[in-house]
PDB file of C-alpha atoms in Angstrom:
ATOM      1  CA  UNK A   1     -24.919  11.678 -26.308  1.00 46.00           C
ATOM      2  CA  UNK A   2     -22.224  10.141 -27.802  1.00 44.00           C
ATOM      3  CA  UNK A   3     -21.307   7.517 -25.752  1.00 53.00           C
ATOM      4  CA  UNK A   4     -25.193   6.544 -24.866  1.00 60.00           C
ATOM      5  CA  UNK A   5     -25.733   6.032 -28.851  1.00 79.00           C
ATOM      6  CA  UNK A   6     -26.885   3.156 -31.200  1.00 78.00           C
ATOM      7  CA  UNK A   7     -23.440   3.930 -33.034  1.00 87.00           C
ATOM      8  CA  UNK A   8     -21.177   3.041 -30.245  1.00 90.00           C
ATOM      9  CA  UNK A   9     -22.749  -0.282 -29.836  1.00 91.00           C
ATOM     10  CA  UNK A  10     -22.691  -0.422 -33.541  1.00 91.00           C
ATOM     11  CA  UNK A  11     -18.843  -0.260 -33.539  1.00 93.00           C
ATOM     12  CA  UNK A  12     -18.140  -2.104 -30.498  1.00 94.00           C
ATOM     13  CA  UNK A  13     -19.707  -4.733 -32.471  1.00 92.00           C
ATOM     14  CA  UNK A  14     -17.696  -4.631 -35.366  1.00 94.00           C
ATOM     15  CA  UNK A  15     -14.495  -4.899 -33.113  1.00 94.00           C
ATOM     16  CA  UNK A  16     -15.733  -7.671 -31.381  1.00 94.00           C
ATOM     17  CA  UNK A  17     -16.515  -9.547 -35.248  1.00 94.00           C
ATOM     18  CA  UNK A  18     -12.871  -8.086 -36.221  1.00 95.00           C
ATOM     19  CA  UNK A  19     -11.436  -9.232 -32.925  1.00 95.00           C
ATOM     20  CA  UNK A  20     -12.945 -12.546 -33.456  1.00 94.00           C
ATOM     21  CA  UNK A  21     -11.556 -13.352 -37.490  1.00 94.00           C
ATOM     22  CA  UNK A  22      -8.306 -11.922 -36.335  1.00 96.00           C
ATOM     23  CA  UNK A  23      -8.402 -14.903 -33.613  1.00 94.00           C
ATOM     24  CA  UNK A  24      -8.578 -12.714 -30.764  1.00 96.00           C
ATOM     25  CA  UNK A  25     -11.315 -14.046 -29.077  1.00 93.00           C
ATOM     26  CA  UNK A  26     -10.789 -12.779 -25.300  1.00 95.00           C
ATOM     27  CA  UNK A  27     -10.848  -9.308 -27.120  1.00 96.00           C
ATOM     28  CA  UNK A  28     -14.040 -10.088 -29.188  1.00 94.00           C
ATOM     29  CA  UNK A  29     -15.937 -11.221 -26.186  1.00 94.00           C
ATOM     30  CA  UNK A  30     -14.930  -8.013 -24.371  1.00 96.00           C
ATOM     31  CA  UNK A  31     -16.089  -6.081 -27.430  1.00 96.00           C
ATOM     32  CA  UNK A  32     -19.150  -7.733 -27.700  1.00 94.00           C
ATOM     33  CA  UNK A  33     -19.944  -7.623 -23.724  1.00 95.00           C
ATOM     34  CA  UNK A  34     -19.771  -3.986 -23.688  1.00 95.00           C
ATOM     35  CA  UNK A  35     -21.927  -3.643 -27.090  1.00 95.00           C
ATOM     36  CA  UNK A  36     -24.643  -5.749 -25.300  1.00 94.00           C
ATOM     37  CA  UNK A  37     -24.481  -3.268 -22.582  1.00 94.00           C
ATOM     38  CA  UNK A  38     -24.297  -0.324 -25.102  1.00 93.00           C
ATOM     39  CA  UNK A  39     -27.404  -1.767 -26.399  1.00 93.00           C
ATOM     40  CA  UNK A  40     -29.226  -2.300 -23.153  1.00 93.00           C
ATOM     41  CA  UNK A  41     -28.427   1.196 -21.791  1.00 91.00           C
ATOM     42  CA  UNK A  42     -30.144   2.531 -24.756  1.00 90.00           C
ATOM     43  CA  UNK A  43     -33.114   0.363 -25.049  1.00 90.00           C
ATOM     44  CA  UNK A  44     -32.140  -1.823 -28.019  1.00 91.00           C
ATOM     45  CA  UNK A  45     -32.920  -5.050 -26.779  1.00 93.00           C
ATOM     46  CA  UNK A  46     -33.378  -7.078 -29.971  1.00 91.00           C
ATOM     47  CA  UNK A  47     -29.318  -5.615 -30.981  1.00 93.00           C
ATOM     48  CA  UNK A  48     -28.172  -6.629 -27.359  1.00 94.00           C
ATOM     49  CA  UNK A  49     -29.368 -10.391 -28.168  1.00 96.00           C
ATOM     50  CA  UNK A  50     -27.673 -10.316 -31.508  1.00 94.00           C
ATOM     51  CA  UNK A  51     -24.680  -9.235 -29.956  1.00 95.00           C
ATOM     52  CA  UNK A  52     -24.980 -11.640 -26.891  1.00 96.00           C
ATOM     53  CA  UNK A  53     -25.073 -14.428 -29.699  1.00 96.00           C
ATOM     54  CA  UNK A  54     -22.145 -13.502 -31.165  1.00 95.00           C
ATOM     55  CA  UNK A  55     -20.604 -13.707 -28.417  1.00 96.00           C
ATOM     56  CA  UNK A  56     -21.758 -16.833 -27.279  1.00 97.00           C
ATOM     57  CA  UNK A  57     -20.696 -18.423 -30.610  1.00 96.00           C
ATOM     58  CA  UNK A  58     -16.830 -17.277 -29.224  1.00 96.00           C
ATOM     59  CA  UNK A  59     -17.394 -18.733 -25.905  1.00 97.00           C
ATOM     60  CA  UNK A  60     -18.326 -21.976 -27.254  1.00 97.00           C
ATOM     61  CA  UNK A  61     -15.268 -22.075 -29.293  1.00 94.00           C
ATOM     62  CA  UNK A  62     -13.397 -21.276 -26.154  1.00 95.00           C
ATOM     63  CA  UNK A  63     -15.215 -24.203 -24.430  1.00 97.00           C
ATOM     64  CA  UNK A  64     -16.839 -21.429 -22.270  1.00 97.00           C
ATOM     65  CA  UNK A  65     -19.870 -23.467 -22.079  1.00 98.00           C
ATOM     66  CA  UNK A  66     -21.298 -22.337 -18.863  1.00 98.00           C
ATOM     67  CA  UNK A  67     -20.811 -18.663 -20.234  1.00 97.00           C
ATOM     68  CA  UNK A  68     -22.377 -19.443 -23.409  1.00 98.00           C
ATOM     69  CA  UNK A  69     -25.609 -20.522 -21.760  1.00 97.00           C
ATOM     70  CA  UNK A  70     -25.939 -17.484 -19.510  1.00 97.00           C
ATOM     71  CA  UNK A  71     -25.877 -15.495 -22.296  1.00 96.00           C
ATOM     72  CA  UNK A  72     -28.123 -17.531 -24.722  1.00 97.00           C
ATOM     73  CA  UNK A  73     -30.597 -17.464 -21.969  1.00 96.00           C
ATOM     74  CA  UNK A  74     -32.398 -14.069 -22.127  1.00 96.00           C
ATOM     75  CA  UNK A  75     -31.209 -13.390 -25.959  1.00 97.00           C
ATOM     76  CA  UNK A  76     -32.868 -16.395 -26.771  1.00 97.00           C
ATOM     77  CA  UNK A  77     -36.124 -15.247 -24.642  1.00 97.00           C
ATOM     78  CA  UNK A  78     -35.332 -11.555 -26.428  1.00 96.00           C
ATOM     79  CA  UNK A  79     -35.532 -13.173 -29.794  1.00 95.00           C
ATOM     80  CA  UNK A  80     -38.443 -15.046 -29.540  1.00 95.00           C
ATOM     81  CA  UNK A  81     -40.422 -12.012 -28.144  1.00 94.00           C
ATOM     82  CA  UNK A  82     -39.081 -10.047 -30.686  1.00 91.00           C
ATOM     83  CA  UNK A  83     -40.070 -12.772 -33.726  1.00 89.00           C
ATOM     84  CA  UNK A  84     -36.611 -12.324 -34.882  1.00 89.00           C
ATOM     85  CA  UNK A  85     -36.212 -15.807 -36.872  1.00 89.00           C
ATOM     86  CA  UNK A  86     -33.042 -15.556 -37.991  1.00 82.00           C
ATOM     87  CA  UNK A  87     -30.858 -14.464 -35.126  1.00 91.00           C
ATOM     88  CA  UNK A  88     -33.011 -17.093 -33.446  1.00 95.00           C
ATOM     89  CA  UNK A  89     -32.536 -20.210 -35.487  1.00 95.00           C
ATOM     90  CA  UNK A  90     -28.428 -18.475 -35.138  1.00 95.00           C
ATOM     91  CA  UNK A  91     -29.115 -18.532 -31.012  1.00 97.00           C
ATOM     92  CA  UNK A  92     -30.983 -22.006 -30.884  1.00 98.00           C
ATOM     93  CA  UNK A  93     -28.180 -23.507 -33.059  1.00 98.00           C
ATOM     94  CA  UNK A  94     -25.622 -21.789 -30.233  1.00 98.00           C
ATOM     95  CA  UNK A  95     -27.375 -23.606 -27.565  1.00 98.00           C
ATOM     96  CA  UNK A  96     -27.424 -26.878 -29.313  1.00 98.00           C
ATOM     97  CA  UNK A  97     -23.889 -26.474 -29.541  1.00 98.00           C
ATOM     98  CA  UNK A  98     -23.267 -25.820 -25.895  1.00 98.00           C
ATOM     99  CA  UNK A  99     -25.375 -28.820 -24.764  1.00 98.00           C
ATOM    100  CA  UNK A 100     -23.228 -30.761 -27.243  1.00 98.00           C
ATOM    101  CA  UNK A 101     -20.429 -29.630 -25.999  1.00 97.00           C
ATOM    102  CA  UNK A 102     -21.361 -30.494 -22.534  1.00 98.00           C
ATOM    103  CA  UNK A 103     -22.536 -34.598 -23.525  1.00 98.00           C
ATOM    104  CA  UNK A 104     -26.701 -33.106 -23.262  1.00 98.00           C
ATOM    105  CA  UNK A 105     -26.935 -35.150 -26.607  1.00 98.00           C
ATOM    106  CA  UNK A 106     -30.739 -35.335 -26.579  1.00 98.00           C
ATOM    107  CA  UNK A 107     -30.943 -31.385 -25.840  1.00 98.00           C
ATOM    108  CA  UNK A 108     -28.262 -30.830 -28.824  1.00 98.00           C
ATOM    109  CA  UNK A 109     -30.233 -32.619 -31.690  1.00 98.00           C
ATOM    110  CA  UNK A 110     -33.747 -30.629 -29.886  1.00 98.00           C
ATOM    111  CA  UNK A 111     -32.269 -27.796 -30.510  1.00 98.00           C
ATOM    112  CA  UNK A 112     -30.212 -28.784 -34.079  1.00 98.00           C
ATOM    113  CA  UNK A 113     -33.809 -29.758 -34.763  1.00 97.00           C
ATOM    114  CA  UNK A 114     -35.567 -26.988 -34.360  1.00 97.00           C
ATOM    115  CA  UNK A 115     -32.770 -24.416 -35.609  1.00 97.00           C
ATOM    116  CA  UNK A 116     -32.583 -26.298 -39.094  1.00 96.00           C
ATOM    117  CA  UNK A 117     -36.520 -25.993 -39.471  1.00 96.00           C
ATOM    118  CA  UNK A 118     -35.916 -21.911 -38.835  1.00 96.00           C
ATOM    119  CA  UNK A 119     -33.376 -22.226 -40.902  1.00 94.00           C
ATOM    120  CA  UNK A 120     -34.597 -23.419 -43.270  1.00 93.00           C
ATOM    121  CA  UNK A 121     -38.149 -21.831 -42.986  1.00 94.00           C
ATOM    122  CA  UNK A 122     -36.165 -18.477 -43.246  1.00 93.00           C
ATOM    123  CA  UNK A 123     -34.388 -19.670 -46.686  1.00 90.00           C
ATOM    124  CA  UNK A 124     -31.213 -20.337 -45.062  1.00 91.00           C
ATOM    125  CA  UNK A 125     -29.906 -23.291 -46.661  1.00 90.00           C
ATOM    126  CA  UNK A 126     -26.241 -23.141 -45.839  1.00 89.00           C
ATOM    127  CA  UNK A 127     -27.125 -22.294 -42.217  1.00 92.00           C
ATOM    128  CA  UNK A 128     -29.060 -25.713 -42.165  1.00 93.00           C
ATOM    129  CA  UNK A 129     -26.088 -27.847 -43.654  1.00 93.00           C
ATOM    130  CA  UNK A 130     -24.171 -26.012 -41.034  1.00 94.00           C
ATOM    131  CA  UNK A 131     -26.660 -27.497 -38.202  1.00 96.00           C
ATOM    132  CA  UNK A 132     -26.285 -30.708 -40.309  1.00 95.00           C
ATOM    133  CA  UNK A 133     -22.936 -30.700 -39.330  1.00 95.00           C
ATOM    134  CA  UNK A 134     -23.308 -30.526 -36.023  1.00 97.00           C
ATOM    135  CA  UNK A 135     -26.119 -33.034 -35.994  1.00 97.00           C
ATOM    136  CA  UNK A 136     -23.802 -35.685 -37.029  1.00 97.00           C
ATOM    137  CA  UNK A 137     -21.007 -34.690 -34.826  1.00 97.00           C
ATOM    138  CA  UNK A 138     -23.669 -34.995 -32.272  1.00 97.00           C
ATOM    139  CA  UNK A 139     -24.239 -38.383 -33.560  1.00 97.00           C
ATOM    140  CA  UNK A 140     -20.934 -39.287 -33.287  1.00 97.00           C
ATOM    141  CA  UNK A 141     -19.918 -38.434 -30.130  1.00 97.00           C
ATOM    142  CA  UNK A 142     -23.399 -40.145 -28.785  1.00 97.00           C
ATOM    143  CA  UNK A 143     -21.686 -43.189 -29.902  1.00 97.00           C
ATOM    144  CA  UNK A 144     -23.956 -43.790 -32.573  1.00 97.00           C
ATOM    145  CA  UNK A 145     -21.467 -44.063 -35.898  1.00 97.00           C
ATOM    146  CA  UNK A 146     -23.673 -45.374 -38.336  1.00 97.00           C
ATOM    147  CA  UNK A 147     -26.433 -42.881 -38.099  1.00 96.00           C
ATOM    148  CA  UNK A 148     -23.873 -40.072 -37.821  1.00 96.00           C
ATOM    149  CA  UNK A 149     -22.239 -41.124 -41.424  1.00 96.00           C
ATOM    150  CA  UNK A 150     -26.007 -41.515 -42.621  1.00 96.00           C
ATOM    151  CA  UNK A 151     -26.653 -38.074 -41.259  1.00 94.00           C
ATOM    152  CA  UNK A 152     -23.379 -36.536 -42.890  1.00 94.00           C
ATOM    153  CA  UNK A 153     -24.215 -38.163 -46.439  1.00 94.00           C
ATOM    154  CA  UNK A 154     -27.844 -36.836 -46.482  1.00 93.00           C
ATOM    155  CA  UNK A 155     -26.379 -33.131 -45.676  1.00 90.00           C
ATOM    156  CA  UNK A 156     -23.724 -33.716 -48.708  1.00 90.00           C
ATOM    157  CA  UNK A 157     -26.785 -34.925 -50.910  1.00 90.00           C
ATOM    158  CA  UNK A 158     -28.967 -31.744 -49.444  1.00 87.00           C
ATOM    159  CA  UNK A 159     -25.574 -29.733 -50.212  1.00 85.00           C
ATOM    160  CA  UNK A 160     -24.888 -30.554 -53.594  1.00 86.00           C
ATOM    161  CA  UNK A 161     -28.680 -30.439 -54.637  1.00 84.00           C
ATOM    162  CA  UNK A 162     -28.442 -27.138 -52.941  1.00 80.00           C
ATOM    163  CA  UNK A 163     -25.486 -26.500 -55.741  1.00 73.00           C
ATOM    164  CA  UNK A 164     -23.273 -25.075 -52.192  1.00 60.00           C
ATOM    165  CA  UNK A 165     -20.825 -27.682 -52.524  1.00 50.00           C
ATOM    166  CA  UNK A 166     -19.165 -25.454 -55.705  1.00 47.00           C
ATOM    167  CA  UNK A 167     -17.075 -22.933 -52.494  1.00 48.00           C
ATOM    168  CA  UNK A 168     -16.287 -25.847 -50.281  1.00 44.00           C
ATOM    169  CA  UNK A 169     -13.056 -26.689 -51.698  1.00 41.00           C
TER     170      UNK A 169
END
């Protein structure tokens, strides 16, 4: 059935990512809610907590925080189950980023922590410096300055030894 199939979800995610770079992001979460649900109804749990990620990341941005974390939740318990390293290094960055943006500074760097190690267990060096980033921002608004510029200079040393400074402008 058409409506019941792996492609449906498949395409409501791909409007939701389209909604989302076209800066439509009420529209992408809507998109991505009903691929989640797509997914679910046909028993692809491990795509329904990609999805819910993605559409996390959009809440955050929103400063849907509360949002975020209800949907983190069971992807992030999906993801695990499923070994499914790199959506869940994606997920666990996510939820540092919520308890960031919600002054949980301890939580945050946990879960930068442990995100950059998947990350970079997985290969995923620009994902890393992009959990660097938010490490120091976490830094920062802790109140701790100095340790946030130390932070941000190691990630520009990791990033040019990585040779990914070269598209950064």
């Amino acid at each position: 059935m058409l409506f019941r199939s792996r492609g449906k979800a498949r395409l409501l995610n791909a409007l939701g990512v389209w909604a989302y770079f076209a800066g439509k992001w009420d529209q992408a979460v809507d998109y991505y809610g009903q691929a989640e649900r797509s997914s679910l109804q046909i028993g692809r749990d491990f795509d329904a907590a990609a999805v819910a990620a993605n559409q996390a990341e959009v809440l955050i941005q929103q400063g849907r925080f509360d949002a975020a974390e209800r949907a983190l939740g069971p992807a992030i318990r999906t993801l695990v189950e499923s070994n499914a390293k790199t959506f869940l290094g994606f997920a666990v960055s996510l939820r540092g980023r919520v308890a960031l943006g919600t002054g949980r500074y301890e939580q945050a760097m946990d879960d930068f922590s442990a995100a950059r190690a998947i990350s970079m267990e997985m290969g995923e060096i620009g994902e890393a410096l992009a959990i660097d980033a938010h490490s120091a921002e976490c830094l920062l608004r802790s109140g701790d300055a100095a340790a946030a510029a130390t932070w941000a200079a190691q990630a520009a040393e990791r990033a040019a030894k990585a040779r990914l400074t070269d598209s950064v402008g």
